XYZ file of N, CA and C in Angstrom:
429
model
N -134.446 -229.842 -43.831
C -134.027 -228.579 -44.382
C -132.509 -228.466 -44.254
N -131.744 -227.667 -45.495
C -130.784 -227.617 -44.943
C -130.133 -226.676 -44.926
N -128.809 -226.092 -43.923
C -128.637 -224.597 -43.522
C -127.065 -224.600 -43.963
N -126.591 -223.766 -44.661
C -125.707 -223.805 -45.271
C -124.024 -223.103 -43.715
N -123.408 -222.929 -43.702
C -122.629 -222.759 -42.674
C -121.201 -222.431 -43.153
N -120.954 -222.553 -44.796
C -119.719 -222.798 -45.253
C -119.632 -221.552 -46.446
N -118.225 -220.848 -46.795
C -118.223 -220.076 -48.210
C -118.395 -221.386 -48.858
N -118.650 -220.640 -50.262
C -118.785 -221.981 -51.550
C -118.130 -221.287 -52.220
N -116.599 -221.295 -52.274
C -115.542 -220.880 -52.964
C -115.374 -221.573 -54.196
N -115.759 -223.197 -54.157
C -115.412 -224.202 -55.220
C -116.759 -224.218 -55.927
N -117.507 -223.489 -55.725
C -118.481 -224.216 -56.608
C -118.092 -223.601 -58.317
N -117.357 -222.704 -58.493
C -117.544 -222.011 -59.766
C -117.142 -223.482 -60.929
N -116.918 -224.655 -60.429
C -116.929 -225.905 -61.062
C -118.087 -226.651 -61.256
N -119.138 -225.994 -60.206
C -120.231 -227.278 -59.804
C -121.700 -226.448 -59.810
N -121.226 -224.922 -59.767
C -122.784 -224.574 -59.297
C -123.605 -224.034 -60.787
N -124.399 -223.934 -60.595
C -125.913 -223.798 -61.800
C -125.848 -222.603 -61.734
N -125.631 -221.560 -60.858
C -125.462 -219.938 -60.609
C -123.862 -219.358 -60.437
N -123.377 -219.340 -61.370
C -122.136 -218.244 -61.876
C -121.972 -217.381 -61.736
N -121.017 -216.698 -60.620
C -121.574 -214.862 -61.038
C -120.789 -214.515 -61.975
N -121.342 -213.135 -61.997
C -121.030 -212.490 -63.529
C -119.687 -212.140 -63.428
N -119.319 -211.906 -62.393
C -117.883 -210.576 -62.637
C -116.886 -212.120 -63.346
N -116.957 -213.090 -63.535
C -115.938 -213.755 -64.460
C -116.668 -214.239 -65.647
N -117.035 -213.675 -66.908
C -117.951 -214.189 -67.716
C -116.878 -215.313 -68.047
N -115.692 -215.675 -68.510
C -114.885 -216.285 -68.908
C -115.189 -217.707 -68.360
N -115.198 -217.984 -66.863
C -115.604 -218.996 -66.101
C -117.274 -219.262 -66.350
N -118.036 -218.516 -66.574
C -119.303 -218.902 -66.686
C -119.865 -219.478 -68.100
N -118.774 -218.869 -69.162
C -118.917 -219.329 -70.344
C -118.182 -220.984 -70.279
N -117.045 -220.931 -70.059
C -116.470 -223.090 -69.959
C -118.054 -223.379 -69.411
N -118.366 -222.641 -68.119
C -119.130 -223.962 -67.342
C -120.550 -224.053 -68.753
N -120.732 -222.880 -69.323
C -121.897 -223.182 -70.284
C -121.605 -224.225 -71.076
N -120.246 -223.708 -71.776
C -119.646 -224.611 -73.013
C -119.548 -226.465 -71.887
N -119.217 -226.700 -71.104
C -118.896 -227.986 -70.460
C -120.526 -229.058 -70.305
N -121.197 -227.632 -69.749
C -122.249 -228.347 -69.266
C -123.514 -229.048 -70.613
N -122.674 -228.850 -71.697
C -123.883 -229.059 -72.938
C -123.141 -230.139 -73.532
N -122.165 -230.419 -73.246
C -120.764 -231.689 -73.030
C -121.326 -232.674 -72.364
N -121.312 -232.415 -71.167
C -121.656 -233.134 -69.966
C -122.405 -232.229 -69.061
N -123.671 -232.818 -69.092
C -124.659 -232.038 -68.593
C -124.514 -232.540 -66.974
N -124.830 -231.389 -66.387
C -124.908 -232.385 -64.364
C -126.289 -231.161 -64.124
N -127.243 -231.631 -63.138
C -128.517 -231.504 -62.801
C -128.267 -230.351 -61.389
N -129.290 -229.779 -61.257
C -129.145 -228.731 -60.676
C -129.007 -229.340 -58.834
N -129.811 -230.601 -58.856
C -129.847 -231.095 -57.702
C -128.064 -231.755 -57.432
N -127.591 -232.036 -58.175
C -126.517 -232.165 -58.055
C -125.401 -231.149 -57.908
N -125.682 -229.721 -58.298
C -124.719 -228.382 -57.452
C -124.984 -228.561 -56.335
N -126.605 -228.404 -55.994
C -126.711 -228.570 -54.578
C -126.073 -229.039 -53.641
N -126.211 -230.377 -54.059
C -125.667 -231.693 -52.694
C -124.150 -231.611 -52.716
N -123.607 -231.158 -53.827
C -122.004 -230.449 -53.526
C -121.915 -229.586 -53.042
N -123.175 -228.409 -53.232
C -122.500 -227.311 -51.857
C -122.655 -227.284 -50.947
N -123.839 -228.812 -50.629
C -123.686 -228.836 -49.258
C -122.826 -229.905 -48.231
N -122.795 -230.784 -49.244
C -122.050 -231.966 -48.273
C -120.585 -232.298 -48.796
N -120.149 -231.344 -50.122
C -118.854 -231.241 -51.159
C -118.605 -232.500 -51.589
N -119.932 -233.377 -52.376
C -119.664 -234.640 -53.178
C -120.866 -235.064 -54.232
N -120.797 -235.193 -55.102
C -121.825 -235.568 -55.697
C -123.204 -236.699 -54.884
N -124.148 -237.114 -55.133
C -124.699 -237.959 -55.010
C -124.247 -239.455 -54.938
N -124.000 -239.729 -56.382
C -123.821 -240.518 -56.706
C -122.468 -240.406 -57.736
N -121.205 -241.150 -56.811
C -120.014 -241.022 -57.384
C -119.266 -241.530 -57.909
N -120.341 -242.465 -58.459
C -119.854 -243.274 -59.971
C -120.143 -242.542 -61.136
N -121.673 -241.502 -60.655
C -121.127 -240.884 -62.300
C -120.469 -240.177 -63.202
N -119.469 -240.834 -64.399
C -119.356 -240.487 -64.880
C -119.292 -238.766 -65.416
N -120.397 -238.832 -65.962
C -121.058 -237.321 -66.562
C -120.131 -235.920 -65.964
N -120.752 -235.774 -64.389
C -120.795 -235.258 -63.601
C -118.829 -234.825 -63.538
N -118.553 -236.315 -63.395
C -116.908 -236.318 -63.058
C -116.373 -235.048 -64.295
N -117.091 -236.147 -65.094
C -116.253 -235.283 -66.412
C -116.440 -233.508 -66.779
N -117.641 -232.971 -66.392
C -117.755 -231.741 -66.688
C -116.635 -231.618 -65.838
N -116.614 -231.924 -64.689
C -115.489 -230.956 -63.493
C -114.175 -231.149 -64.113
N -113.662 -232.008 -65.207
C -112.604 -232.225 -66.061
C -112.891 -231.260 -66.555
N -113.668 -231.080 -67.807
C -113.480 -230.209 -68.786
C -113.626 -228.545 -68.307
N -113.950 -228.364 -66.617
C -114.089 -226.359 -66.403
C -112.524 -226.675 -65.859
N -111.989 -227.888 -65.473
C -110.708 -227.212 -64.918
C -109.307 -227.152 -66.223
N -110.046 -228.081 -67.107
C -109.478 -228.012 -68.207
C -109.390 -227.201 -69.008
N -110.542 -226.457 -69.551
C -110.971 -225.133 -70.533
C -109.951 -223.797 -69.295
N -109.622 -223.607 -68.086
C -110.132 -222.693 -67.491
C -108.116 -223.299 -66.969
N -107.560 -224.299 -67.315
C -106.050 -224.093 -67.344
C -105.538 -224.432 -66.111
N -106.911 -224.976 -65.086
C -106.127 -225.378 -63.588
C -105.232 -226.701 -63.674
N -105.756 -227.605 -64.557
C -105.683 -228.960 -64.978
C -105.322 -229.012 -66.227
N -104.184 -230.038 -66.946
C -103.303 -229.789 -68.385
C -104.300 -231.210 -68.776
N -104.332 -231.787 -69.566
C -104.566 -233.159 -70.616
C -103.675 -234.220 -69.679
N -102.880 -233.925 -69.099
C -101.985 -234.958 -68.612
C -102.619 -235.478 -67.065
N -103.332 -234.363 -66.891
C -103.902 -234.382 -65.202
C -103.237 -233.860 -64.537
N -102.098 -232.782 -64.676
C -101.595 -232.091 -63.697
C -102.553 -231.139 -63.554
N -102.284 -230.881 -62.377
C -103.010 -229.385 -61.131
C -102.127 -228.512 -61.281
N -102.423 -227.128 -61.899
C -101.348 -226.194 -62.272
C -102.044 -224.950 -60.937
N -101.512 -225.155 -60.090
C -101.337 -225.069 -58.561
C -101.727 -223.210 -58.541
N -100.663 -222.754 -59.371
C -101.176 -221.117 -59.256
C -102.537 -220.849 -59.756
N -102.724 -221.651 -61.069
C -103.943 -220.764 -61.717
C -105.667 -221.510 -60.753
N -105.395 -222.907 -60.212
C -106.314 -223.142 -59.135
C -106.432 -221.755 -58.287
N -105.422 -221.699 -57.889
C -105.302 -220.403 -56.293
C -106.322 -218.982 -56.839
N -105.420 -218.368 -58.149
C -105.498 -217.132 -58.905
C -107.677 -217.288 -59.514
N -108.213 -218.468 -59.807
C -109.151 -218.859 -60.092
C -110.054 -219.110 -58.994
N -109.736 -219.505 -58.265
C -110.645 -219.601 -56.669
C -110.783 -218.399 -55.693
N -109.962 -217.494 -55.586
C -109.385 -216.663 -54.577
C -110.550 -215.683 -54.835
N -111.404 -215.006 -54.109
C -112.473 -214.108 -54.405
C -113.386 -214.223 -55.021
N -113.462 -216.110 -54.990
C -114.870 -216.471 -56.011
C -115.543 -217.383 -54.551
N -116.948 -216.816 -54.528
C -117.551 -216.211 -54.535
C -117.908 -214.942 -54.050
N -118.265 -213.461 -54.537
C -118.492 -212.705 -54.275
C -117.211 -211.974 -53.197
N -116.206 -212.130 -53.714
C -114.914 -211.365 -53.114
C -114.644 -212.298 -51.857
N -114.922 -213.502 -51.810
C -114.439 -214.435 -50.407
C -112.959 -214.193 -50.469
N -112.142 -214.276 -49.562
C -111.480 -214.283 -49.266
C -110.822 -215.540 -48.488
N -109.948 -216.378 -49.389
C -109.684 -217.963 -48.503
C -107.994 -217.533 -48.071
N -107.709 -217.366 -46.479
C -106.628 -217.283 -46.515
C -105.724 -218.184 -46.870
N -105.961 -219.499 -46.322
C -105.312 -220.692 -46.815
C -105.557 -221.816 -47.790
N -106.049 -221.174 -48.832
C -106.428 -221.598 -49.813
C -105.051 -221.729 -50.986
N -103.914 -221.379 -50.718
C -102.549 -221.980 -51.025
C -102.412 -223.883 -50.730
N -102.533 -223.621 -49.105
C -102.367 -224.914 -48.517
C -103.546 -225.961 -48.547
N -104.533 -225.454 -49.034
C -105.661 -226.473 -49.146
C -105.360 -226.943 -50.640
N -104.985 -226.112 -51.424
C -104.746 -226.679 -52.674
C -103.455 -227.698 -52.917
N -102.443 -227.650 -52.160
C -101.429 -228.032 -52.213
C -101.798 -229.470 -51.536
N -102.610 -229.270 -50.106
C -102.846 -230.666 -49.737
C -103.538 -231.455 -50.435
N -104.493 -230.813 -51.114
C -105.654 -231.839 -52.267
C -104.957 -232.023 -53.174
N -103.795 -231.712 -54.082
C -102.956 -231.890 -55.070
C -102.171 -233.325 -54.756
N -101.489 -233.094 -53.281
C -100.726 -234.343 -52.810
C -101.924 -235.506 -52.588
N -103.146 -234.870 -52.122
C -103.998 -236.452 -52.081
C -104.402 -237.065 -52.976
N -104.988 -235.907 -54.309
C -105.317 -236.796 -55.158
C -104.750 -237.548 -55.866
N -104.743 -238.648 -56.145
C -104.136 -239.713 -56.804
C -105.185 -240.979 -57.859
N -106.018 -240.575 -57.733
C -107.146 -240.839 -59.130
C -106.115 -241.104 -60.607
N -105.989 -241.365 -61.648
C -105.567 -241.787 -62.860
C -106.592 -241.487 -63.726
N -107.560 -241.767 -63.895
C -108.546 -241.112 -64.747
C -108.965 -239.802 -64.570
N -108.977 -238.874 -65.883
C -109.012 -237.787 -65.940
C -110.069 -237.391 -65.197
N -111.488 -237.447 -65.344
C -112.471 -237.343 -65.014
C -112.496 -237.322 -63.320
N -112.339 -238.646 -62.631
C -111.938 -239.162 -61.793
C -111.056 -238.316 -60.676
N -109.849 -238.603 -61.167
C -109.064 -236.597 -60.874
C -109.493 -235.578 -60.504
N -110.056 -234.930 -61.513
C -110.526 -233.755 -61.273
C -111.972 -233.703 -60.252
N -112.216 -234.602 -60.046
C -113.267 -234.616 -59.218
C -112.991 -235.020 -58.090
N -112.108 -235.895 -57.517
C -111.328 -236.012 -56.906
C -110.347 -234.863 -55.920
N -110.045 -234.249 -57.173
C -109.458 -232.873 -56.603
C -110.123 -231.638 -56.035
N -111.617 -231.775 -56.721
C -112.508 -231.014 -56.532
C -113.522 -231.295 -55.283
N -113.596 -232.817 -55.177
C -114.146 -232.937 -53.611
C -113.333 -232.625 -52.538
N -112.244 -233.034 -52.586
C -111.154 -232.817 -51.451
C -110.932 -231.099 -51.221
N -111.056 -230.225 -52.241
C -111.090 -229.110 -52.114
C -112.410 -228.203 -51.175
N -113.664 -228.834 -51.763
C -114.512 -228.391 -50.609
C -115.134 -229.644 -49.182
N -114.332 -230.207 -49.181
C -114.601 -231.209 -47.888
C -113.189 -230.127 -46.920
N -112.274 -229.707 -47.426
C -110.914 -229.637 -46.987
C -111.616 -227.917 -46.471
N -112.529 -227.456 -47.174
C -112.850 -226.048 -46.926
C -114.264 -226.023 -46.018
N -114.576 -226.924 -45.864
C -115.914 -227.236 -44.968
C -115.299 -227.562 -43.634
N -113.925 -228.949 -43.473
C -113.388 -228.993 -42.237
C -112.962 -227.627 -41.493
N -111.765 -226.689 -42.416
C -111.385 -225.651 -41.998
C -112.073 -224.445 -41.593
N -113.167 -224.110 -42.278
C -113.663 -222.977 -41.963
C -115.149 -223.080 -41.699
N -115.978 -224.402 -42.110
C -117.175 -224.271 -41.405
C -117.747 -225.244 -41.075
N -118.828 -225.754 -41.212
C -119.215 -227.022 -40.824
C -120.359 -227.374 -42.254
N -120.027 -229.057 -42.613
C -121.211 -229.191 -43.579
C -122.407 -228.875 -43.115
N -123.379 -229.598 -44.173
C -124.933 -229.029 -44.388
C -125.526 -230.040 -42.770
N -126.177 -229.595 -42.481
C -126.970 -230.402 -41.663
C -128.915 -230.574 -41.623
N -129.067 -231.834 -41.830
C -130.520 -231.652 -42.085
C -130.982 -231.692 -40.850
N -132.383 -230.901 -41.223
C -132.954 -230.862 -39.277
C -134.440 -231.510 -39.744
């Protein structure tokens, strides 16, 4: 079983349940996910352990391209446009509050170094909730 211990600030990239107060974000992830479809068991195991399953695929990589892409965190070039990450994460989920969610973004920006778009952004997007699981809680643990 497993017991969750962590906010899931990042999932509005990864999770199957969107809340409403941003229809804007819930619409990319609709529009992305009929693009590149990713499986519900796969939000999961990102919100709990902040990595896909299996992280060669493709698919998966690429939706997390195209919500940070549609949604302006990430340009065509693969830059991380650093404010609108912050301004886009900050009170998602359900009014969380990440104080250092400046500096977590800034450190996952300097780590990632991926070249493929896809790759990148997923990249950027694991390091973001591995980086928010070290700081503020502990991953999933099965019992």
């Amino acid at each position: 079983m497993l017991i969750s211990a962590f906010p899931h600030f990042i999932i509005f990239v990864f999770a199957a349940r969107v809340h409403a107060y941003d229809s804007t974000l819930n619409d990319v992830r609709i529009q992305c996910n009929e693009t590149f479809p990713i499986s519900y068991e796969y939000d999961v195991h990102l919100m709990n352990f902040g990595s896909f399953p299996d992280e060669s695929d493709q698919t998966s990589m690429c939706f997390i391209h195209c919500v940070m892409d549609k949604t302006g965190m990430m340009d065509t070039e693969g830059t991380f446009h650093k404010k609108t990450v912050v301004e886009k994460l900050q009170g998602f989920p359900n009014d969380t509050e990440i104080p250092d969610l400046e500096e977590i973004v800034e450190h996952c920006v300097t780590e990632t170094d991926q070249e493929e778009l896809c790759e990148r952004a997923y990249g950027f997007g694991k390091c973001l909730m591995i980086e928010e699981i070290q700081r503020h809680g502990e991953a999933q643990e099965e019992e």
